[in-house]
Short mmCIF file of C-alpha atoms and ligand atoms in Angstrom, two decimals:
data_model
loop_
_atom_site.label_atom_id
_atom_site.label_comp_id
_atom_site.label_asym_id
_atom_site.label_seq_id
_atom_site.Cartn_x
_atom_site.Cartn_y
_atom_site.Cartn_z
CA MET C 1 12.84 -8.16 2.11
CA LYS C 2 10.95 -10.54 4.07
CA ILE C 3 7.23 -10.30 5.06
CA ASP C 4 5.64 -12.83 6.72
CA ILE C 5 1.59 -12.34 7.39
CA LEU C 6 -0.34 -13.94 10.10
CA THR C 7 -3.85 -14.62 9.64
CA ILE C 8 -6.63 -17.24 10.04
CA PHE C 9 -7.37 -17.17 6.38
CA PRO C 10 -4.13 -17.86 4.48
CA GLU C 11 -5.93 -19.35 1.32
CA MET C 12 -7.01 -15.37 0.59
CA PHE C 13 -3.45 -14.84 -0.33
CA GLU C 14 -2.56 -17.37 -2.86
CA SER C 15 -3.98 -15.73 -6.10
CA VAL C 16 -2.75 -12.30 -5.20
CA LEU C 17 0.51 -13.33 -3.98
CA ASN C 18 1.38 -15.68 -6.96
CA ALA C 19 -0.14 -13.42 -9.81
CA SER C 20 1.30 -10.89 -11.89
CA ILE C 21 4.66 -8.48 -10.33
CA LEU C 22 4.44 -10.12 -6.98
CA GLY C 23 4.16 -13.57 -8.24
CA ARG C 24 7.41 -12.88 -10.97
CA ALA C 25 9.29 -11.10 -7.30
CA ARG C 26 8.65 -13.92 -5.16
CA GLU C 27 10.06 -16.37 -8.08
CA ASN C 28 13.01 -14.10 -8.23
CA GLY C 29 13.66 -14.17 -5.07
CA LEU C 30 13.11 -10.40 -4.58
CA LEU C 31 10.65 -10.96 -2.29
CA ASP C 32 10.54 -13.32 0.71
CA VAL C 33 6.74 -13.67 1.31
CA ASN C 34 5.47 -16.27 3.73
CA LEU C 35 1.86 -17.18 4.99
CA VAL C 36 1.60 -18.26 8.50
CA ASP C 37 -1.72 -19.51 9.47
CA ILE C 38 -2.80 -18.57 13.56
CA ARG C 39 -5.11 -21.53 13.89
CA PRO C 40 -2.61 -24.62 14.31
CA PHE C 41 -0.82 -22.48 17.15
CA SER C 42 -4.34 -22.40 19.25
CA GLU C 43 -4.04 -24.54 22.44
CA LEU C 44 -7.76 -24.83 22.67
CA LYS C 45 -9.34 -28.31 21.86
CA HIS C 46 -11.04 -27.46 18.74
CA LYS C 47 -8.14 -25.04 17.57
CA ASN C 48 -10.30 -21.76 18.55
CA THR C 49 -8.92 -18.69 17.47
CA ASP C 50 -11.40 -16.42 18.82
CA ASP C 51 -14.33 -16.17 21.64
CA TYR C 52 -16.71 -13.42 22.87
CA PRO C 53 -15.91 -10.21 23.99
CA PHE C 54 -15.76 -9.72 27.85
CA GLY C 55 -18.46 -7.41 28.37
CA GLY C 56 -20.78 -8.08 25.74
CA GLY C 57 -21.10 -6.94 22.39
CA ALA C 58 -21.91 -8.40 19.04
CA GLY C 59 -18.80 -10.18 17.48
CA MET C 60 -15.89 -12.18 18.54
CA VAL C 61 -12.55 -11.26 19.58
CA MET C 62 -9.37 -13.21 18.18
CA LEU C 63 -7.44 -14.76 21.32
CA ALA C 64 -4.23 -13.83 22.43
CA GLN C 65 -2.46 -17.02 22.94
CA PRO C 66 -2.43 -18.06 19.22
CA ILE C 67 -1.33 -15.13 18.15
CA SER C 68 1.35 -14.32 20.44
CA ASP C 69 2.99 -18.00 19.62
CA ALA C 70 2.26 -17.34 16.03
CA MET C 71 4.20 -14.27 16.17
CA ALA C 72 7.32 -16.07 18.23
CA SER C 73 7.78 -18.51 15.39
CA VAL C 74 8.60 -15.64 13.06
CA THR C 75 10.35 -13.58 14.93
CA GLY C 76 12.23 -15.85 17.39
CA PRO C 77 14.05 -14.15 20.47
CA MET C 78 13.03 -10.49 20.24
CA GLU C 79 16.53 -9.87 21.51
CA THR C 80 17.71 -10.70 17.57
CA PHE C 81 14.71 -9.76 15.78
CA ARG C 82 15.24 -6.60 13.15
CA GLY C 83 12.12 -5.95 11.74
CA ARG C 84 8.65 -4.22 12.55
CA ARG C 85 5.40 -5.95 13.53
CA ILE C 86 2.34 -4.23 12.03
CA TYR C 87 -1.34 -4.84 13.23
CA LEU C 88 -3.77 -4.12 10.30
CA GLY C 89 -6.54 -2.03 11.79
CA PRO C 90 -8.76 1.04 11.56
CA ARG C 91 -7.08 2.71 14.53
CA GLY C 92 -3.61 2.68 12.85
CA ARG C 93 -1.57 5.35 10.91
CA THR C 94 -2.75 5.44 7.59
CA LEU C 95 -0.95 4.05 4.84
CA THR C 96 0.54 6.36 2.36
CA THR C 97 3.42 6.26 -0.31
CA GLU C 98 6.06 7.64 2.07
CA LEU C 99 4.93 4.78 4.77
CA ALA C 100 5.09 2.13 2.09
CA ARG C 101 8.90 3.74 0.93
CA GLU C 102 9.82 3.55 4.78
CA LEU C 103 8.67 0.04 5.50
CA ALA C 104 10.68 -0.72 2.01
CA ALA C 105 13.71 -0.02 3.93
CA GLU C 106 13.09 -3.11 6.83
CA GLU C 107 14.69 -6.17 6.22
CA HIS C 108 11.65 -7.98 7.66
CA LEU C 109 7.98 -7.31 8.29
CA VAL C 110 5.43 -9.23 10.02
CA LEU C 111 1.87 -8.32 9.56
CA LEU C 112 -1.14 -9.33 11.44
CA CYS C 113 -4.18 -9.69 10.21
CA GLY C 114 -7.17 -9.35 12.58
CA HIS C 115 -10.55 -10.81 11.94
CA TYR C 116 -13.93 -10.32 13.59
CA GLU C 117 -14.15 -7.16 15.99
CA GLY C 118 -10.27 -6.86 16.58
CA VAL C 119 -8.04 -8.69 18.54
CA ASP C 120 -7.38 -9.21 22.34
CA GLN C 121 -6.03 -5.92 23.56
CA ARG C 122 -2.62 -7.89 25.40
CA ALA C 123 -1.79 -9.42 22.34
CA LEU C 124 -1.45 -6.50 20.62
CA ASP C 125 0.29 -4.62 23.44
CA THR C 126 2.68 -7.72 24.00
CA CYS C 127 3.25 -8.45 19.96
CA VAL C 128 2.92 -5.36 17.88
CA ASP C 129 5.19 -2.49 17.57
CA GLU C 130 2.31 -0.43 15.63
CA GLU C 131 -0.90 -0.14 13.39
CA ILE C 132 -1.59 0.84 10.01
CA SER C 133 -4.35 1.27 8.21
CA ILE C 134 -5.51 1.49 4.87
CA GLY C 135 -8.16 3.93 5.09
CA ASP C 136 -11.06 4.91 7.39
CA TYR C 137 -13.29 2.05 6.90
CA ILE C 138 -13.97 -1.24 8.39
CA LEU C 139 -13.26 -4.32 6.84
CA THR C 140 -14.48 -8.29 7.52
CA GLY C 141 -10.90 -8.78 8.05
CA GLY C 142 -7.13 -7.32 7.64
CA GLU C 143 -6.32 -9.40 4.85
CA LEU C 144 -7.35 -7.13 2.43
CA ALA C 145 -5.07 -4.76 3.87
CA ALA C 146 -2.45 -6.89 4.39
CA MET C 147 -2.09 -7.62 0.95
CA VAL C 148 -2.58 -3.63 -0.04
CA LEU C 149 0.32 -2.99 2.42
CA THR C 150 2.37 -5.66 0.72
CA ASP C 151 1.74 -4.62 -2.82
CA CYS C 152 2.65 -1.09 -2.09
CA VAL C 153 5.67 -1.94 -0.17
CA ALA C 154 6.94 -4.72 -3.12
CA ARG C 155 7.05 -1.58 -5.12
CA PHE C 156 9.47 -0.06 -3.83
CA VAL C 157 12.05 -3.08 -3.43
CA PRO C 158 14.40 -2.80 -6.14
CA GLY C 159 14.31 -4.80 -8.76
CA VAL C 160 10.71 -5.75 -8.78
CA LEU C 161 9.35 -3.42 -10.83
CA GLY C 162 11.59 -4.36 -13.63
CA SER C 163 14.28 -2.09 -14.70
CA GLU C 164 12.45 0.69 -16.75
CA GLU C 165 9.71 1.35 -13.94
CA SER C 166 10.20 3.47 -11.16
CA PRO C 167 8.08 4.16 -8.11
CA GLU C 168 9.56 7.41 -7.81
CA GLU C 169 7.65 8.91 -11.18
CA GLU C 170 4.23 8.10 -10.00
CA SER C 171 1.27 9.79 -8.09
CA PHE C 172 2.43 10.55 -4.91
CA SER C 173 6.06 9.89 -5.34
CA ASP C 174 6.60 13.81 -5.86
CA GLY C 175 3.26 14.87 -3.87
CA LEU C 176 1.34 15.15 -6.91
CA LEU C 177 -1.27 12.72 -9.18
CA GLU C 178 0.39 11.14 -11.95
CA TYR C 179 -0.21 12.35 -15.50
CA PRO C 180 -2.60 11.08 -18.14
CA GLN C 181 -1.31 8.11 -19.95
CA TYR C 182 -1.72 7.14 -23.20
CA THR C 183 -1.17 3.89 -26.06
CA ARG C 184 -1.61 2.48 -29.25
CA PRO C 185 -3.70 3.30 -31.40
CA ARG C 186 -2.86 6.95 -32.03
CA GLU C 187 -6.57 7.64 -32.88
CA TRP C 188 -9.30 5.89 -30.68
CA GLN C 189 -13.09 6.48 -31.19
CA GLY C 190 -11.91 9.46 -32.89
CA MET C 191 -9.43 10.74 -29.74
CA GLU C 192 -5.90 11.40 -30.52
CA VAL C 193 -3.07 10.90 -28.42
CA PRO C 194 -1.77 14.43 -27.52
CA GLU C 195 0.38 15.67 -30.17
CA VAL C 196 3.87 16.38 -27.60
CA LEU C 197 3.95 12.74 -27.09
CA LEU C 198 4.29 11.74 -30.32
CA SER C 199 7.08 14.60 -30.87
CA GLY C 200 10.07 12.73 -29.65
CA ASN C 201 11.20 16.17 -27.67
CA HIS C 202 12.06 14.27 -24.30
CA ALA C 203 12.50 17.81 -22.40
CA ARG C 204 8.59 18.91 -24.05
CA ILE C 205 7.20 15.82 -22.99
CA ARG C 206 8.46 16.16 -19.20
CA ALA C 207 7.52 19.54 -18.89
CA TRP C 208 3.72 18.48 -20.58
CA ARG C 209 3.49 15.61 -18.10
CA ARG C 210 4.59 18.05 -15.17
CA GLU C 211 1.99 20.66 -16.56
CA GLN C 212 -0.38 17.38 -16.49
CA SER C 213 -0.13 16.42 -13.04
CA LEU C 214 -0.19 19.89 -11.64
CA LEU C 215 -3.70 20.15 -13.34
CA ALA C 216 -4.89 16.70 -12.07
CA THR C 217 -3.85 17.40 -8.69
CA LYS C 218 -5.76 21.02 -8.66
CA LYS C 219 -8.58 19.45 -9.68
CA HIS C 220 -8.93 15.93 -7.75
CA ARG C 221 -6.33 16.51 -4.92
CA PRO C 222 -5.82 20.28 -4.27
CA ASP C 223 -4.85 19.03 -0.51
CA LEU C 224 -1.83 17.47 -1.80
CA LEU C 225 -1.23 20.64 -3.98
CA GLU C 226 -1.11 22.92 -0.72
CA LYS C 227 1.73 20.06 0.39
CA ALA C 228 3.90 19.63 -2.68
CA GLU C 229 7.07 21.34 -3.24
CA LEU C 230 6.51 23.37 -6.34
CA THR C 231 8.76 25.58 -8.48
CA VAL C 232 8.42 28.76 -9.74
CA LYS C 233 7.51 27.77 -13.39
CA ASP C 234 5.03 25.39 -11.62
CA ARG C 235 3.50 28.35 -9.69
CA LEU C 236 3.49 30.12 -12.71
CA PHE C 237 1.51 27.52 -15.03
CA LEU C 238 -1.17 27.22 -12.42
CA ALA C 239 -1.27 30.80 -12.33
CA GLU C 240 -2.30 31.05 -15.77
CA ALA C 241 -4.15 27.85 -16.27
CA GLU C 242 -6.39 29.61 -13.38
CA ALA C 243 -6.51 32.74 -15.07
CA CYS C 244 -7.85 30.71 -18.15
CA SER C 245 -10.27 29.47 -16.46
CA PHE C 246 -11.46 32.77 -15.43
CA GLU C 247 -11.51 34.12 -18.84
CA ASN C 248 -13.34 30.63 -20.69
C1 4H4 R 301 -10.45 -3.91 13.91
C2 4H4 R 301 -12.61 -4.43 12.58
C3 4H4 R 301 -10.95 -3.55 15.07
C4 4H4 R 301 -13.21 -4.14 13.35
C5 4H4 R 301 -11.26 -4.54 12.73
C6 4H4 R 301 -12.80 -3.02 14.48
C7 4H4 R 301 -8.38 -2.19 8.55
C8 4H4 R 301 -8.33 -1.28 8.07
C9 4H4 R 301 -9.67 -2.82 9.30
C10 4H4 R 301 -10.68 -6.20 10.78
C11 4H4 R 301 -10.26 -5.39 11.49
C12 4H4 R 301 -10.35 -4.89 10.23
N1 4H4 R 301 -7.44 -3.23 8.84
N2 4H4 R 301 -7.23 -0.95 7.84
N3 4H4 R 301 -9.24 -0.20 7.91
N4 4H4 R 301 -14.39 -3.35 16.71
N5 4H4 R 301 -9.32 -4.30 9.83
O1 4H4 R 301 -10.54 -2.24 9.05
O2 4H4 R 301 -12.80 -1.57 16.15
O3 4H4 R 301 -14.51 -1.51 15.21
O4 4H4 R 301 -6.53 -1.97 7.84
S1 4H4 R 301 -13.64 -2.39 15.57
#
């Protein structure tokens, strides 16, 4: 998968894209992530990329021309571009695991990072297919959002997580929050690892983990529980847990 990131602050990405899982995936050729500095594309004398907003108001707005030319440099002619051009902004569709999974199936993503108070609307109207938001808050720039999107999309690219791990068995992947995780030592500050996890009985472990996911989701994200696909066994377990909580 290829991801081009258009930004006026490429230096912000260096450590995130060269470390850990993303860094290894790029070295292994699983991910082709390129940073494109918008500034050199400006036709203005001092390579400006922003200006004051028409109509007044605080802050600056990014110019359309540098963005348009930077975008064209990575997409080529639109007749042959096979991908999605995404603007990271607060008005967009909220990024979820499902959307990340969908984006991971694309061969080419171009991420446009806005800055200041946003981007000239004419650039969004002509150079962008969709807007995606990582949450209902305003960032100083789209760069952090682009890092978040790149990270969670990359996890769905085959091979990025390694052979043992799978994004399919995580929080949100089955609509539920993930179960608690434990590692060595078996006892830490008087707290023992749940015995079932030491049993070697994979059926019991799977059942315990499902129950813990149900309890965690019920406690922390009941909204997800409403939407999740639950089995009869799930529902019986939750009913029993509810009954127990009333008795205690
Ligand atoms: C856009 C800031 C618009 C303010 C921006 C406005 C997010 C987000 C984000 C830089 C851009 C901000 N990007 N998810 N949330 N003038 N990006 O906040 O509408 O207030 O992805 S404005």
